[in-house]
């Protein structure tokens, strides 16, 4: 029943920054974990980061650690992904996902335990 809408994607040059937003509607009080995933052209979907509502703990895939920051604003029902020092390999469709029961960890970045998914927003990093 939860609906997720991503925004903030676009084209940027390498080294620049971009911030993605994921706005939740519907049964927003039911979700616990929210994650960001990326599907690069011709590749499988890959988990990027996740955040837990209960304690604010966060997890990152190694390739984005130190460059990307996931955060949340519960009052706005929004989760953000701040992407810094972008690289061409960051190009892809970025999806947010949420689940009411999951307490996410690094293993959750597989995406298998997330029940609700957004439509995705395109991010292109090139010169």
Tab-separated table of C-alpha atoms in Angstrom:
chain	number	residue	atom	x	y	z
A	1	UNK	CA	0.000	0.000	0.000
A	2	UNK	CA	2.981	2.273	0.455
A	3	UNK	CA	3.784	4.446	-2.550
A	4	UNK	CA	7.244	5.787	-3.268
A	5	UNK	CA	8.221	8.476	-5.754
A	6	UNK	CA	11.816	9.315	-6.606
A	7	UNK	CA	13.002	12.639	-7.948
A	8	UNK	CA	16.181	14.641	-8.403
A	9	UNK	CA	17.858	12.662	-11.143
A	10	UNK	CA	19.476	14.192	-14.177
A	11	UNK	CA	22.741	14.625	-16.035
A	12	UNK	CA	25.896	15.810	-14.280
A	13	UNK	CA	29.598	15.891	-15.051
A	14	UNK	CA	32.010	13.657	-13.136
A	15	UNK	CA	32.977	15.067	-9.776
A	16	UNK	CA	29.729	16.957	-9.323
A	17	UNK	CA	26.933	16.288	-6.874
A	18	UNK	CA	23.293	15.376	-7.048
A	19	UNK	CA	20.625	14.784	-4.420
A	20	UNK	CA	17.843	12.285	-4.895
A	21	UNK	CA	14.602	12.340	-2.952
A	22	UNK	CA	12.159	9.566	-2.200
A	23	UNK	CA	8.757	10.705	-0.979
A	24	UNK	CA	6.474	8.169	0.645
A	25	UNK	CA	2.699	8.302	0.727
A	26	UNK	CA	-0.019	5.995	1.917
A	27	UNK	CA	0.806	3.922	4.951
A	28	UNK	CA	3.961	5.838	5.713
A	29	UNK	CA	3.899	4.854	9.359
A	30	UNK	CA	4.181	1.211	8.381
A	31	UNK	CA	7.591	1.287	6.787
A	32	UNK	CA	10.781	0.814	8.743
A	33	UNK	CA	13.702	0.448	6.383
A	34	UNK	CA	14.283	2.478	3.235
A	35	UNK	CA	16.949	1.742	0.670
A	36	UNK	CA	18.392	3.089	-2.535
A	37	UNK	CA	19.242	0.823	-5.451
A	38	UNK	CA	20.816	1.367	-8.837
A	39	UNK	CA	20.427	-0.458	-12.097
A	40	UNK	CA	23.185	0.384	-14.526
A	41	UNK	CA	22.688	-0.249	-18.251
A	42	UNK	CA	22.980	-3.950	-18.970
A	43	UNK	CA	23.590	-4.857	-15.340
A	44	UNK	CA	21.641	-6.249	-12.436
A	45	UNK	CA	20.156	-4.001	-9.811
A	46	UNK	CA	22.607	-3.210	-7.038
A	47	UNK	CA	21.959	-2.019	-3.516
A	48	UNK	CA	23.502	1.348	-2.724
A	49	UNK	CA	22.402	2.276	0.768
A	50	UNK	CA	19.704	1.809	3.365
A	51	UNK	CA	18.529	3.537	6.508
A	52	UNK	CA	16.502	2.356	9.487
A	53	UNK	CA	13.690	4.499	10.855
A	54	UNK	CA	13.955	3.236	14.412
A	55	UNK	CA	17.521	4.221	15.177
A	56	UNK	CA	18.745	6.039	12.074
A	57	UNK	CA	21.476	3.522	11.368
A	58	UNK	CA	22.793	3.490	7.818
A	59	UNK	CA	24.616	1.116	5.518
A	60	UNK	CA	26.476	1.670	2.258
A	61	UNK	CA	27.779	-0.387	-0.603
A	62	UNK	CA	31.558	-0.171	-0.717
A	63	UNK	CA	31.779	1.696	-4.009
A	64	UNK	CA	29.801	4.664	-2.666
A	65	UNK	CA	31.068	4.740	0.897
A	66	UNK	CA	32.499	8.156	1.663
A	67	UNK	CA	30.801	9.716	-1.363
A	68	UNK	CA	27.081	9.116	-0.835
A	69	UNK	CA	25.018	9.980	2.228
A	70	UNK	CA	21.564	8.649	2.986
A	71	UNK	CA	19.324	10.629	5.317
A	72	UNK	CA	15.684	10.955	6.271
A	73	UNK	CA	13.123	13.544	7.264
A	74	UNK	CA	10.274	11.748	8.961
A	75	UNK	CA	8.118	14.874	9.104
A	76	UNK	CA	8.234	15.070	5.308
A	77	UNK	CA	8.088	11.315	4.766
A	78	UNK	CA	11.189	11.662	2.664
A	79	UNK	CA	14.481	9.832	2.359
A	80	UNK	CA	17.376	11.459	0.551
A	81	UNK	CA	20.483	10.243	-1.173
A	82	UNK	CA	23.181	12.886	-1.422
A	83	UNK	CA	25.617	11.818	-4.117
A	84	UNK	CA	28.996	13.525	-4.181
A	85	UNK	CA	32.080	13.038	-6.330
A	86	UNK	CA	30.001	11.315	-8.950
A	87	UNK	CA	31.678	8.955	-11.378
A	88	UNK	CA	30.553	7.669	-14.774
A	89	UNK	CA	30.002	4.248	-13.230
A	90	UNK	CA	27.347	5.796	-10.989
A	91	UNK	CA	25.140	6.127	-14.049
A	92	UNK	CA	21.883	4.223	-13.909
A	93	UNK	CA	18.303	4.246	-12.793
A	94	UNK	CA	18.012	4.835	-9.069
A	95	UNK	CA	15.149	3.278	-7.170
A	96	UNK	CA	14.051	3.697	-3.610
A	97	UNK	CA	12.449	0.861	-1.718
A	98	UNK	CA	10.862	0.376	1.683
A	99	UNK	CA	9.570	-2.361	3.909
A	100	UNK	CA	7.450	-2.234	7.067
A	101	UNK	CA	9.159	-5.098	8.874
A	102	UNK	CA	12.747	-5.034	7.741
A	103	UNK	CA	15.579	-3.805	9.876
A	104	UNK	CA	18.168	-3.316	7.207
A	105	UNK	CA	21.838	-4.107	7.276
A	106	UNK	CA	24.526	-4.540	4.668
A	107	UNK	CA	22.964	-7.829	3.640
A	108	UNK	CA	19.681	-6.031	2.929
A	109	UNK	CA	21.243	-4.303	-0.057
A	110	UNK	CA	20.366	-7.337	-2.129
A	111	UNK	CA	16.863	-5.866	-2.242
A	112	UNK	CA	15.129	-9.174	-1.664
A	113	UNK	CA	13.472	-8.076	1.576
A	114	UNK	CA	11.993	-4.788	0.357
A	115	UNK	CA	8.313	-4.961	-0.498
A	116	UNK	CA	7.590	-1.498	-1.949
A	117	UNK	CA	9.444	0.106	-4.832
A	118	UNK	CA	9.367	3.419	-6.621
A	119	UNK	CA	9.437	3.990	-10.364
A	120	UNK	CA	13.040	5.152	-10.470
A	121	UNK	CA	14.871	8.275	-11.540
A	122	UNK	CA	17.617	8.403	-14.148
A	123	UNK	CA	21.093	9.578	-13.214
A	124	UNK	CA	23.655	10.101	-15.950
A	125	UNK	CA	27.251	11.014	-15.157
A	126	UNK	CA	29.351	11.935	-18.178
A	127	UNK	CA	31.627	14.626	-19.543
